[in-house]
PDB file of C-alpha atoms and ligand atoms in Angstrom:
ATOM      1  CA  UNK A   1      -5.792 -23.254  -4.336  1.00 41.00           C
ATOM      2  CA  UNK A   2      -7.702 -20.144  -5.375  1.00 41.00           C
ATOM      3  CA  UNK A   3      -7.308 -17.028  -7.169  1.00 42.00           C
ATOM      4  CA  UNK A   4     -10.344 -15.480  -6.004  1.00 47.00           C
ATOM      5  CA  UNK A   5     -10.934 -14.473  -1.818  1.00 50.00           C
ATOM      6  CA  UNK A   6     -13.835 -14.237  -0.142  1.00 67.00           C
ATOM      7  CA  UNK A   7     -12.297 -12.426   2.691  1.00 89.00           C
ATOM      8  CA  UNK A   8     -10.728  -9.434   3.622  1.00 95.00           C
ATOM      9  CA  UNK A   9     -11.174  -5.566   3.793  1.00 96.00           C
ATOM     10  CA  UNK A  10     -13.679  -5.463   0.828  1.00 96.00           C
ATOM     11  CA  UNK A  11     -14.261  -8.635   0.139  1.00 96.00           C
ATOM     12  CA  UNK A  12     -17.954  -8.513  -1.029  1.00 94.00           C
ATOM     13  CA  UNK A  13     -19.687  -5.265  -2.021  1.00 95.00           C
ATOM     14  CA  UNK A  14     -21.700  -2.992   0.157  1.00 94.00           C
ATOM     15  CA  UNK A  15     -21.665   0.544  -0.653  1.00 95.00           C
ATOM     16  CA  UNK A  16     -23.469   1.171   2.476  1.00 96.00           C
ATOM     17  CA  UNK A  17     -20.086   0.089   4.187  1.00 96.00           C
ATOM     18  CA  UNK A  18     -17.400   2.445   4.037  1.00 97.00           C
ATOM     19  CA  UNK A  19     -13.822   0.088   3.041  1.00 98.00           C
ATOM     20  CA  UNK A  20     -10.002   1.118   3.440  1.00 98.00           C
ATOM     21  CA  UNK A  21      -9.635   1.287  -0.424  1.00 98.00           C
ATOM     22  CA  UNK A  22     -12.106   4.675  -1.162  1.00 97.00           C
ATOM     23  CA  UNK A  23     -11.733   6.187   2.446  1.00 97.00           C
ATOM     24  CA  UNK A  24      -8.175   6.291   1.183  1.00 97.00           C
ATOM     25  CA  UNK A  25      -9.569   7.725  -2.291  1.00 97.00           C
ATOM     26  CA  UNK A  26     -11.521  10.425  -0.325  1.00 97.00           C
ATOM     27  CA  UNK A  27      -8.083  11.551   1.512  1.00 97.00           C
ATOM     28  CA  UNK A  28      -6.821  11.708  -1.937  1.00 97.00           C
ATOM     29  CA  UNK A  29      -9.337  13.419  -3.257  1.00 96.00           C
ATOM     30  CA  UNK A  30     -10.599  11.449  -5.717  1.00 94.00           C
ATOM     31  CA  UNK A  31     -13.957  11.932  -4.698  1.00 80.00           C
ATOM     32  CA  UNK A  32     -15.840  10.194  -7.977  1.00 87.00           C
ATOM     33  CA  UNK A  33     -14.088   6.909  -6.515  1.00 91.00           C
ATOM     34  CA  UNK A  34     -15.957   6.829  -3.072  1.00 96.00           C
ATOM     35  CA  UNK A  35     -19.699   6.761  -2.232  1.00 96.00           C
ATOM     36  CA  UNK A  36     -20.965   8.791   0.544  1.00 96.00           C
ATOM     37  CA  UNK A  37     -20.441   6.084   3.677  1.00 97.00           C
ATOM     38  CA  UNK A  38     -16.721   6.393   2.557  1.00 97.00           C
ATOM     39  CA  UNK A  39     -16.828  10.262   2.673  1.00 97.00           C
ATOM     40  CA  UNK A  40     -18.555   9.992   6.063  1.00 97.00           C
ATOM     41  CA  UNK A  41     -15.825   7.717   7.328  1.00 97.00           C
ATOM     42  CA  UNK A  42     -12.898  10.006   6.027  1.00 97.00           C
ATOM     43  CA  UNK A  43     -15.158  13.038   7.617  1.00 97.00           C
ATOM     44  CA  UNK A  44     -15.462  11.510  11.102  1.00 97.00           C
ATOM     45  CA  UNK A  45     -11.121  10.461  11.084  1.00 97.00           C
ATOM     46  CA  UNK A  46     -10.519  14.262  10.149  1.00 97.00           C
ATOM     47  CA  UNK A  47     -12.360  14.768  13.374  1.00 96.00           C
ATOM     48  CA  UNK A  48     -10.663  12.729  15.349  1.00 96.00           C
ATOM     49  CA  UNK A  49      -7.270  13.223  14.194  1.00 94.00           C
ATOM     50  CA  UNK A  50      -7.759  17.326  14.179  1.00 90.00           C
ATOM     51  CA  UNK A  51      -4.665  18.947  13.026  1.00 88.00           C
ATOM     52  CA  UNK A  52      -2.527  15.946  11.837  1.00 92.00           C
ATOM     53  CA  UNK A  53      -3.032  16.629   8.063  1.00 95.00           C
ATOM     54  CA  UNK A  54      -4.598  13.408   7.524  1.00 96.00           C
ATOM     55  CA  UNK A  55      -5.592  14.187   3.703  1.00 97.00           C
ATOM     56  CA  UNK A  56      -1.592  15.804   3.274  1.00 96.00           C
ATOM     57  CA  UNK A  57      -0.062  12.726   4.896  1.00 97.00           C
ATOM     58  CA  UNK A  58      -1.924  10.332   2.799  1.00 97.00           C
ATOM     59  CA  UNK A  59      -1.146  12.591  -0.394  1.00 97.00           C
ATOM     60  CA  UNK A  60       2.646  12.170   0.856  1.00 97.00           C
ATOM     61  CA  UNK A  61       2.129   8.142   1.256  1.00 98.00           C
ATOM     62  CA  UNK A  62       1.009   8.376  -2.580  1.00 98.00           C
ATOM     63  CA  UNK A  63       3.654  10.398  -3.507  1.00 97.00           C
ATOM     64  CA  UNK A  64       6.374   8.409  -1.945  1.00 97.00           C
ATOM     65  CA  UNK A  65       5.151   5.195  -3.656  1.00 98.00           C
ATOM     66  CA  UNK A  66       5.507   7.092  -7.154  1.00 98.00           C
ATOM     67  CA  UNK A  67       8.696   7.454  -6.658  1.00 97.00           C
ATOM     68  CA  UNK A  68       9.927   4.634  -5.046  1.00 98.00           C
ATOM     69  CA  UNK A  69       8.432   2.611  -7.593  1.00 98.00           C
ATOM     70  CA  UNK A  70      10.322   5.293 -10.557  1.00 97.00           C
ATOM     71  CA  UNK A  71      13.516   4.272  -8.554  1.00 98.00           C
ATOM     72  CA  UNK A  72      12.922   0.349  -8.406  1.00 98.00           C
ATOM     73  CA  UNK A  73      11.830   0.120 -11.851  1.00 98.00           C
ATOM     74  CA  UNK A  74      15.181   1.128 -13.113  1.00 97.00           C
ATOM     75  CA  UNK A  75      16.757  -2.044 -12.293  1.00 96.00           C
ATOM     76  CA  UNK A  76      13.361  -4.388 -12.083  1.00 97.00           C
ATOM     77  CA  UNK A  77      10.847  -5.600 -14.158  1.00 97.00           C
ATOM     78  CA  UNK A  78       8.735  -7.745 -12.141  1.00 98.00           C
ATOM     79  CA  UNK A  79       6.393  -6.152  -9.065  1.00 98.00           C
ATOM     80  CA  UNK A  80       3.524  -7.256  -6.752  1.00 98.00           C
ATOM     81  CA  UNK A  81       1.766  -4.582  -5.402  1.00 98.00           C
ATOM     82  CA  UNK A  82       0.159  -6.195  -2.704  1.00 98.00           C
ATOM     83  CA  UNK A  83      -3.040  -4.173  -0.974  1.00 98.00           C
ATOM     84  CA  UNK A  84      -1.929  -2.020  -4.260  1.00 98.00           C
ATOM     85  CA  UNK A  85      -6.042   0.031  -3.972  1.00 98.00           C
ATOM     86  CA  UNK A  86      -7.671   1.299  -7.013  1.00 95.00           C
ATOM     87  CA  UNK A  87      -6.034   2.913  -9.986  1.00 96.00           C
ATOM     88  CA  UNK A  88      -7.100   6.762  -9.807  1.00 96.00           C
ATOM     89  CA  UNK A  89      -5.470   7.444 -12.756  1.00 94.00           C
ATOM     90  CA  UNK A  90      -4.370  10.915 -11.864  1.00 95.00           C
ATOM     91  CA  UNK A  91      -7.528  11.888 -10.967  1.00 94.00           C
ATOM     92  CA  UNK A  92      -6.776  12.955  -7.379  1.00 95.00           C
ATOM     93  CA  UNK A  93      -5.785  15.948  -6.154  1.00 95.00           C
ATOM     94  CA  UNK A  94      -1.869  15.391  -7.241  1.00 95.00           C
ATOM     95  CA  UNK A  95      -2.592  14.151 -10.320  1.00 96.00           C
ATOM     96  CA  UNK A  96      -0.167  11.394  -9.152  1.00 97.00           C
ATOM     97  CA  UNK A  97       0.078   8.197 -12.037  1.00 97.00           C
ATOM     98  CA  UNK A  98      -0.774   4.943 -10.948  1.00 97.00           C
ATOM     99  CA  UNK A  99       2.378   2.991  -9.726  1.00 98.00           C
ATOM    100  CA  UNK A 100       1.935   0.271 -13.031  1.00 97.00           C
ATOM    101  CA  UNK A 101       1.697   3.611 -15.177  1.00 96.00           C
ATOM    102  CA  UNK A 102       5.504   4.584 -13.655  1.00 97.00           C
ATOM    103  CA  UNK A 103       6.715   1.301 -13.815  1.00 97.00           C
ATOM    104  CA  UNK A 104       5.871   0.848 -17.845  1.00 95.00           C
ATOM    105  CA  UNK A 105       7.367   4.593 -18.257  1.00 94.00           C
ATOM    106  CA  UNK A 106      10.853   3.043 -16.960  1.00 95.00           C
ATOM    107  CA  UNK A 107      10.170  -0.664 -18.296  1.00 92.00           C
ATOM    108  CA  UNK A 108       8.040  -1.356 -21.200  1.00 92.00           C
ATOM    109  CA  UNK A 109       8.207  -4.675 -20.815  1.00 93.00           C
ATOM    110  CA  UNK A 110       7.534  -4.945 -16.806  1.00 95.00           C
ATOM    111  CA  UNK A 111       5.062  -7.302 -15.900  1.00 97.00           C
ATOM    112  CA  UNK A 112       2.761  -6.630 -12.285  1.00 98.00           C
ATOM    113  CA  UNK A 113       0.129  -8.148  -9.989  1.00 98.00           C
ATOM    114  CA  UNK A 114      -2.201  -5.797  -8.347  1.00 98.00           C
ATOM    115  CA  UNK A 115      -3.638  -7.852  -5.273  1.00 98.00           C
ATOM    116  CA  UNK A 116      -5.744  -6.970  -3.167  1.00 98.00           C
ATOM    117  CA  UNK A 117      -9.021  -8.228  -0.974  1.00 98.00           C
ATOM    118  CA  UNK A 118     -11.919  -5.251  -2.201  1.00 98.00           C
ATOM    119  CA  UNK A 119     -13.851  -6.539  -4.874  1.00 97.00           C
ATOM    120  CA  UNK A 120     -13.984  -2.765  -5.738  1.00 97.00           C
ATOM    121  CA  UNK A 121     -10.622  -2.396  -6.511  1.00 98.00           C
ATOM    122  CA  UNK A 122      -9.911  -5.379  -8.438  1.00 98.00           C
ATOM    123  CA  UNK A 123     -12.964  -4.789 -11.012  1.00 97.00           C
ATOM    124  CA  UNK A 124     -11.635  -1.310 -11.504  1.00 96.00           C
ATOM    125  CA  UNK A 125      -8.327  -2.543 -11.205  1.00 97.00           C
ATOM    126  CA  UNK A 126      -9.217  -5.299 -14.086  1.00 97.00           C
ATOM    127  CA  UNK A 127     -10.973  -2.426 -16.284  1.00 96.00           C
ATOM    128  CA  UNK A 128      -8.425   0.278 -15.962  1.00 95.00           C
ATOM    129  CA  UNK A 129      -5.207  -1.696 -16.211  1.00 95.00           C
ATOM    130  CA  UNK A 130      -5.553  -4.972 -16.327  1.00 94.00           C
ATOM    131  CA  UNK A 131      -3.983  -7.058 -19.662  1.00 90.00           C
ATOM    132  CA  UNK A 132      -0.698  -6.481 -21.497  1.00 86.00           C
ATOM    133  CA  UNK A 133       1.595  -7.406 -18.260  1.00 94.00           C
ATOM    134  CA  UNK A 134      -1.248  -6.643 -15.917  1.00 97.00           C
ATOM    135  CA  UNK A 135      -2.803  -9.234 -13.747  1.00 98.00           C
ATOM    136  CA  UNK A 136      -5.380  -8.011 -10.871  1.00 98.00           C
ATOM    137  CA  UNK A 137      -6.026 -10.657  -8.330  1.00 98.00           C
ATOM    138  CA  UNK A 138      -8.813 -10.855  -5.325  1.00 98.00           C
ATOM    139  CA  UNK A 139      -6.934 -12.303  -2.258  1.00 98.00           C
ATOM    140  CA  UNK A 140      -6.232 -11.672   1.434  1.00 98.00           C
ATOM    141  CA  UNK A 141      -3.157 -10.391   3.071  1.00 98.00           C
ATOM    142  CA  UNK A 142      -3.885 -13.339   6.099  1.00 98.00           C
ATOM    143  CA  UNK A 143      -3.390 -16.188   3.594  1.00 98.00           C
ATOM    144  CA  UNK A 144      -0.270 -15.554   2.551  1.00 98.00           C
ATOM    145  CA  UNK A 145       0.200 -18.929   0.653  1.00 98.00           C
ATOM    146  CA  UNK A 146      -2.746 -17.974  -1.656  1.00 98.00           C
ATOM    147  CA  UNK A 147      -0.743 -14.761  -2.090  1.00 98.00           C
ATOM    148  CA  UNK A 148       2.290 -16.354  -2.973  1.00 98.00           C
ATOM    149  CA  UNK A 149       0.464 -18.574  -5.361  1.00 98.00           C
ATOM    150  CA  UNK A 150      -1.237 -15.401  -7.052  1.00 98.00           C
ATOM    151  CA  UNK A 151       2.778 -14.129  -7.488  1.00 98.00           C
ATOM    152  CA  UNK A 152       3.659 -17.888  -8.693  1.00 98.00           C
ATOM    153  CA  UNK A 153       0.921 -17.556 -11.421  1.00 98.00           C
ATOM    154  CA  UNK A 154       1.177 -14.413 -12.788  1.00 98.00           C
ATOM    155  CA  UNK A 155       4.925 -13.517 -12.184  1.00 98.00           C
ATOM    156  CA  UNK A 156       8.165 -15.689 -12.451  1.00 98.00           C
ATOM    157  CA  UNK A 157       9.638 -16.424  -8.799  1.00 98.00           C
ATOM    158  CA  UNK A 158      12.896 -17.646 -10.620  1.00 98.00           C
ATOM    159  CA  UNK A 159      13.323 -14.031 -11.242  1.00 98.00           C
ATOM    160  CA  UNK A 160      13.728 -11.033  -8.831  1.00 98.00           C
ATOM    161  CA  UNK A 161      10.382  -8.958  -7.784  1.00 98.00           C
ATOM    162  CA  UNK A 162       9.749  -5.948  -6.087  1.00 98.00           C
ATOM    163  CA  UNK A 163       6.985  -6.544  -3.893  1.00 98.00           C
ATOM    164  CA  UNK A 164       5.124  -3.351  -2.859  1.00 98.00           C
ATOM    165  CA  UNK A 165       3.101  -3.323   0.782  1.00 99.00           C
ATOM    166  CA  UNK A 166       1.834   0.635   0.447  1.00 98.00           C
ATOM    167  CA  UNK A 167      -0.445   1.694   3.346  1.00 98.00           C
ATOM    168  CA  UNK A 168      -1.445  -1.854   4.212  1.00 98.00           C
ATOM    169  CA  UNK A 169       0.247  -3.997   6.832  1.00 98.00           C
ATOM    170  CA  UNK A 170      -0.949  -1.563   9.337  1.00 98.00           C
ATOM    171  CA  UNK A 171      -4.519  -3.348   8.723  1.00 98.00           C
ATOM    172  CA  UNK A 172      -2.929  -6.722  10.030  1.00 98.00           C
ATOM    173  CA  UNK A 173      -1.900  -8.045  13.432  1.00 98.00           C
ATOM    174  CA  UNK A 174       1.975  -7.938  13.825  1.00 98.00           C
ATOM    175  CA  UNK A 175       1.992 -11.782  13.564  1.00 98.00           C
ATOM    176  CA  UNK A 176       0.011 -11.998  10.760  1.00 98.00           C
ATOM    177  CA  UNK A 177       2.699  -9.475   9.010  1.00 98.00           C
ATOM    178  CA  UNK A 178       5.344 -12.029  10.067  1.00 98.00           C
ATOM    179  CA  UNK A 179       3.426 -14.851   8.638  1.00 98.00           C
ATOM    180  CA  UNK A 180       3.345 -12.993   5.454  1.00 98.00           C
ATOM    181  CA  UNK A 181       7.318 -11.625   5.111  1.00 98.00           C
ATOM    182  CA  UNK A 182       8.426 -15.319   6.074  1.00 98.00           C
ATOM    183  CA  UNK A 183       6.483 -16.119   3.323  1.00 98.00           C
ATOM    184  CA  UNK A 184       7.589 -14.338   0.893  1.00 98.00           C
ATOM    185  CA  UNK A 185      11.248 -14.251   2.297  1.00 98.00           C
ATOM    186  CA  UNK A 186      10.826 -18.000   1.434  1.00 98.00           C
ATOM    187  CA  UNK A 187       9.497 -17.673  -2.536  1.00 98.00           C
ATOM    188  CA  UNK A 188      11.479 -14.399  -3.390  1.00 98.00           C
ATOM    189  CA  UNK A 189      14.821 -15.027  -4.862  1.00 98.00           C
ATOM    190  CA  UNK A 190      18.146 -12.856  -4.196  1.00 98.00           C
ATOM    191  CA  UNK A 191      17.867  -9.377  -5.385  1.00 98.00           C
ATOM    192  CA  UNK A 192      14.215  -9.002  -4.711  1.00 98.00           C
ATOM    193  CA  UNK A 193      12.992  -5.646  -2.416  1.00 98.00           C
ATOM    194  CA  UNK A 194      10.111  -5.221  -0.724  1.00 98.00           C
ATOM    195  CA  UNK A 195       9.162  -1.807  -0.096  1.00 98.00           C
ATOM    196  CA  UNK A 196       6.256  -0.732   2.612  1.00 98.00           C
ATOM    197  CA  UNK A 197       4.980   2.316   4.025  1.00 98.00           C
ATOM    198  CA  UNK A 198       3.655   1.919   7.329  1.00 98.00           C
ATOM    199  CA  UNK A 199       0.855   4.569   9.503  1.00 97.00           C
ATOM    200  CA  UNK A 200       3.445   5.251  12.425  1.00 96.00           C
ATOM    201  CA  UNK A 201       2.080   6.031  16.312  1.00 92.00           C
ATOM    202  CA  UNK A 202       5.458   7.953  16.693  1.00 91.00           C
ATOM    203  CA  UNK A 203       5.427  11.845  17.007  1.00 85.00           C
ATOM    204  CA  UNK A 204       1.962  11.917  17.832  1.00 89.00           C
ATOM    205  CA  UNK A 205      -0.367  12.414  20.505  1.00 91.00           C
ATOM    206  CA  UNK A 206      -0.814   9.677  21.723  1.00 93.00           C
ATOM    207  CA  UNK A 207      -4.923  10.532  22.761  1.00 94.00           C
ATOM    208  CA  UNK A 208      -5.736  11.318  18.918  1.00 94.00           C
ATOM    209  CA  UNK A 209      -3.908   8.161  17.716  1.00 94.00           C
ATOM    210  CA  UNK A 210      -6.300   6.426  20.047  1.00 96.00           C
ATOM    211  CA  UNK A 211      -9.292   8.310  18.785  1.00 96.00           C
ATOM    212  CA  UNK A 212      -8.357   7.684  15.250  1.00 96.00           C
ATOM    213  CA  UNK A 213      -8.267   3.641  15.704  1.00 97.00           C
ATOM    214  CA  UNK A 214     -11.532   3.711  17.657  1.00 97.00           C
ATOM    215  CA  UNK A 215     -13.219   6.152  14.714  1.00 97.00           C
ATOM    216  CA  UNK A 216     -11.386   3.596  11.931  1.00 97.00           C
ATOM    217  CA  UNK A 217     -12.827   0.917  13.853  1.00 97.00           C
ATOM    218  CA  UNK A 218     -16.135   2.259  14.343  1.00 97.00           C
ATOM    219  CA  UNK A 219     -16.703   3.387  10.435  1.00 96.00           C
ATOM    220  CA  UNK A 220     -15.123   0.563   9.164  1.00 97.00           C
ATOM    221  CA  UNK A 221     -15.390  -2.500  11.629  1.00 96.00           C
ATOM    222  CA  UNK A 222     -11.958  -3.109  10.790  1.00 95.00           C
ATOM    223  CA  UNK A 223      -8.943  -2.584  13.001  1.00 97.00           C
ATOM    224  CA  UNK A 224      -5.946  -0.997  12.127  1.00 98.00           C
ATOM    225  CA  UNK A 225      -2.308  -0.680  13.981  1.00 98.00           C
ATOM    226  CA  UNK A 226      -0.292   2.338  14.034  1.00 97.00           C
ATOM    227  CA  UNK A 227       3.060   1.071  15.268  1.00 98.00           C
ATOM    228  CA  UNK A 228       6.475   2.994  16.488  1.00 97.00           C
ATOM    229  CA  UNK A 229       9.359   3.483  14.661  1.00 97.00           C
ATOM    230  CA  UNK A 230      10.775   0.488  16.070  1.00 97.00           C
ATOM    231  CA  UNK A 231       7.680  -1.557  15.753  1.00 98.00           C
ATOM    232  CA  UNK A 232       7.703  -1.163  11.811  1.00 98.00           C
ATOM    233  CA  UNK A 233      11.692  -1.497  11.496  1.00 98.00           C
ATOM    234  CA  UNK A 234      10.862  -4.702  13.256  1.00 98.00           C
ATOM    235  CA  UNK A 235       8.248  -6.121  10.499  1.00 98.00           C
ATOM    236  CA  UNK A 236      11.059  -6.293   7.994  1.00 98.00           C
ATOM    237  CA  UNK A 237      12.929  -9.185   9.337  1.00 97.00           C
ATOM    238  CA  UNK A 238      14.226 -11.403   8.128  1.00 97.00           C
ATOM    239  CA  UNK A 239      14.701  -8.905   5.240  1.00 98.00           C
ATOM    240  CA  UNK A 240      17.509  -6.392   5.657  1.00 98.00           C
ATOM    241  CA  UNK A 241      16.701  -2.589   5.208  1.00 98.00           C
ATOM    242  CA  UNK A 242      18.672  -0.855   3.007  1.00 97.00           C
ATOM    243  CA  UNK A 243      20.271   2.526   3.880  1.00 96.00           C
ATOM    244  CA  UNK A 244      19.034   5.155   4.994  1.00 94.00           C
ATOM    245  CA  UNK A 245      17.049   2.838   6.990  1.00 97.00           C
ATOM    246  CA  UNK A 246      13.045   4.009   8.259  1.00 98.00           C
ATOM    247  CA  UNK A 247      12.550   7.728   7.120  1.00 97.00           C
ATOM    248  CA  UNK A 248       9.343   9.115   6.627  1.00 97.00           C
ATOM    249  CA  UNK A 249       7.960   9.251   3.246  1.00 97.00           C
ATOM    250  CA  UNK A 250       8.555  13.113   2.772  1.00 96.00           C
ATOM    251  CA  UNK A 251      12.091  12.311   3.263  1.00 96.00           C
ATOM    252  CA  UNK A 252      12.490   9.460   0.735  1.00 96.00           C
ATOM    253  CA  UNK A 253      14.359  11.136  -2.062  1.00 94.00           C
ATOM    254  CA  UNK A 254      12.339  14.180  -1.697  1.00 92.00           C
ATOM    255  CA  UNK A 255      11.167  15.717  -5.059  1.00 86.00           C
ATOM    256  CA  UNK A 256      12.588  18.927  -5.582  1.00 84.00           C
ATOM    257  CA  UNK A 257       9.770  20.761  -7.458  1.00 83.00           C
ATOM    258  CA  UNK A 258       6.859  19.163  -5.784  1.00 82.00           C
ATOM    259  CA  UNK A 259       4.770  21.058  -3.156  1.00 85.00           C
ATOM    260  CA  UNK A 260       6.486  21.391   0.488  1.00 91.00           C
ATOM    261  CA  UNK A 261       5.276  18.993   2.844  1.00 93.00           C
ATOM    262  CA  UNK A 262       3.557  20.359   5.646  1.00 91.00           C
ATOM    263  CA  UNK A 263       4.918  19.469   9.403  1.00 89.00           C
ATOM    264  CA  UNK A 264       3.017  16.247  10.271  1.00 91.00           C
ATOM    265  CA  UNK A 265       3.249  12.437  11.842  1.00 90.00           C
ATOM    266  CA  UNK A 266       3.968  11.127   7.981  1.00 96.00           C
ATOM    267  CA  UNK A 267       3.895   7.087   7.501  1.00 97.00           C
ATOM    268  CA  UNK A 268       7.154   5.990   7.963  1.00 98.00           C
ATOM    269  CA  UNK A 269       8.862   4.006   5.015  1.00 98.00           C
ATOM    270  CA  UNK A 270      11.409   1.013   4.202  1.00 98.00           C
ATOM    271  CA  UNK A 271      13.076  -0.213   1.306  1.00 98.00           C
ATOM    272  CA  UNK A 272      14.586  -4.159   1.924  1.00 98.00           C
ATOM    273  CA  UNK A 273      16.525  -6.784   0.696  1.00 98.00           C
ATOM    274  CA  UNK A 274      16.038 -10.455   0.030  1.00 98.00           C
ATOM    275  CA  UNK A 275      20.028 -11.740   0.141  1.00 98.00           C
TER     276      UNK A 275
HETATM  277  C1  LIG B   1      -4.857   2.528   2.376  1.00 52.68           C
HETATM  278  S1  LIG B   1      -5.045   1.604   0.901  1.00 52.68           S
HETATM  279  C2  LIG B   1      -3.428   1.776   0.188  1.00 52.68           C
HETATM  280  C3  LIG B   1      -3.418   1.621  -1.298  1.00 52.68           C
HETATM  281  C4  LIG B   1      -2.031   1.670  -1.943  1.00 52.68           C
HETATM  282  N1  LIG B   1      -1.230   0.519  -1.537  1.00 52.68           N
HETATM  283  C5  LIG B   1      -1.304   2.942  -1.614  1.00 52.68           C
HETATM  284  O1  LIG B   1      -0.530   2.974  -0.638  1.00 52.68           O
HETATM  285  O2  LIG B   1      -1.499   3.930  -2.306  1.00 52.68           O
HETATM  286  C6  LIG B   1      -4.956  -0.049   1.582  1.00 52.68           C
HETATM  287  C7  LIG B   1      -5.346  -1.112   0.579  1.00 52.68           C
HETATM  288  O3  LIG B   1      -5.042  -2.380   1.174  1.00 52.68           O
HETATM  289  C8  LIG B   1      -6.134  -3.259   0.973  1.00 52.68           C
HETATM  290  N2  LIG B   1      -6.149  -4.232   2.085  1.00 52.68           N
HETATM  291  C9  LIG B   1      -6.370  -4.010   3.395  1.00 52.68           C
HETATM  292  N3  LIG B   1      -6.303  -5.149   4.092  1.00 52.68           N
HETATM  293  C10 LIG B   1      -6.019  -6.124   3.194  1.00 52.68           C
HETATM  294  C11 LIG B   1      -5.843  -7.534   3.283  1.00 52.68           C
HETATM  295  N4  LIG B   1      -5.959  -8.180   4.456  1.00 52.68           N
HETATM  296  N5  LIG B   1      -5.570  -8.221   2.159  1.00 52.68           N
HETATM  297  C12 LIG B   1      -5.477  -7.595   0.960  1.00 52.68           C
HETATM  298  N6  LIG B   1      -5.650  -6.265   0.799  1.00 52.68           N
HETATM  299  C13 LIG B   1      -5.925  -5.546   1.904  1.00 52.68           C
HETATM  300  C14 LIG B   1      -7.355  -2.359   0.963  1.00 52.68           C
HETATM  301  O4  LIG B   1      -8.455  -2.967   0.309  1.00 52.68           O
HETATM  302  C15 LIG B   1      -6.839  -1.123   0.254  1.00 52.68           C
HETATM  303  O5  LIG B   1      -7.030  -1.197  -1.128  1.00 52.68           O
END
């Protein structure tokens, strides 16, 4: 077994190449964390999604994880943010904390795993906030063993976890998100959540959801799956979504003073249970 993967979104270092982790930092307009191919590739999906608020709906997907993560941490103290990107360290355009920063706000003493597969985001992620509590580990979504021994190393499995999946399994095949929840349904012990956010197909054309894959694909060479509302209820199982069940992440207890979301196709969200 191995700590370090050599695969994946990421996985080796090209600047030339534009990756999921700073396209995502260019939507959220932290601009000093992407290079210009990244930029380029955020440009070009703009384009092709014309009019859906792509940088607003990310901004939402960020915001939503803050304070889902606020929520969870009141009652955990273990989490695995898996495909967890780069700290920004409010340096995007909400000025939004990084999800370990809310965490140790609620729990001093809460101990996390950032995983991911970009090489870029786990040498920032080791500089910015790894120690104290915080491990950062390279590994791939697709091998979910090596992910569960990443959690097995760094975190105790004796003990419940929250286990974040923000913005991510839509970059994997629908079976290789199954191989990876009956994973972890089978190392997390009762009382664990996992909580994802999920790109959603629904309440969109249909023609600029297609154009948005093919320009991911094309700036990337990666693929990525917007799925329907009943598609990403379905990647839960076995876990059992809590109530209110799939909402979009504007409607996820909704912060009261923060700015008004603007009408859009926002990733949808679930919160579930390991019995
Ligand atoms: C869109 S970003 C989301 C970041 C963060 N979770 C959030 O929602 O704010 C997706 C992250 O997942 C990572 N990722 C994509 N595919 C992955 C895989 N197969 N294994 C591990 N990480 C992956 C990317 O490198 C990137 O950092």
């Amino acid at each position: 077994m191995t700590t370090d993967s050599s695969s994946g979104p990421g996985s080796s270092f090209n600047p030339a190449i534009a990756v999921p982790s700073r396209t995502y930092a260019a939507f959220r307009g932290a601009s000093k964390d992407a290079f210009p191919a990244d930029r380029e590739a955020a440009s070009e999906l703009r384009k092709a999604l014309d009019g859906m608020q792509v940088d607003e709906v990310i901004r939402e997907n960020a915001a939503a994880l803050v304070r889902a993560v606020d929520f969870l941490a009141q009652e955990h103290l273990q989490f695995a943010d898996l495909g967890g990107g780069r700290p920004m360290q409010g340096l995007d355009q909400r000025k939004l904390p990084d999800l370990c920063q809310v965490a140790i706000q609620r729990q001093p003493e809460r101990r996390w795993l950032l995983l991911d597969s970009d090489i870029t985001v786990v040498i920032a992620g080791r500089a910015l906030i790894g120690g104290a509590g915080v491990a950062v580990v390279q590994e791939d979504l697709r091998s979910p063993a090596e992910v569960v021994y990443a959690m097995d190393e760094h975190l105790d499995l004796g003990k419940r976890i929250v286990v974040i999946l923000g913005a991510v399994l839509h970059f994997l095949t629908t079976e290789e998100v199954h191989a990876l929840m009956s994973e972890l349904w089978a190392c997390l012990t009762s009382g664990s959540v996992v909580a994802a956010t999920h790109l959603t197909s629904a309440d969109a054309d249909p023609a600029k959801v297609a154009a948005g894959v093919a320009a991911y694909q094309a700036n990337h060479g990666i693929d990525i799956y917007p799925r329907t509302r009943d598609e990403i209820t379905a990647l839960a199982d076995p876990f059992v979504i809590r109530d209110p069940g799939v909402v979009s992440t504007i409607e996820f207890k909704p912060d009261p003073v923060g700015p008004t979301p603007v009408p859009a196709p926002h990733f949808l969200m679930w919160l579930a249970d390991r019995p």
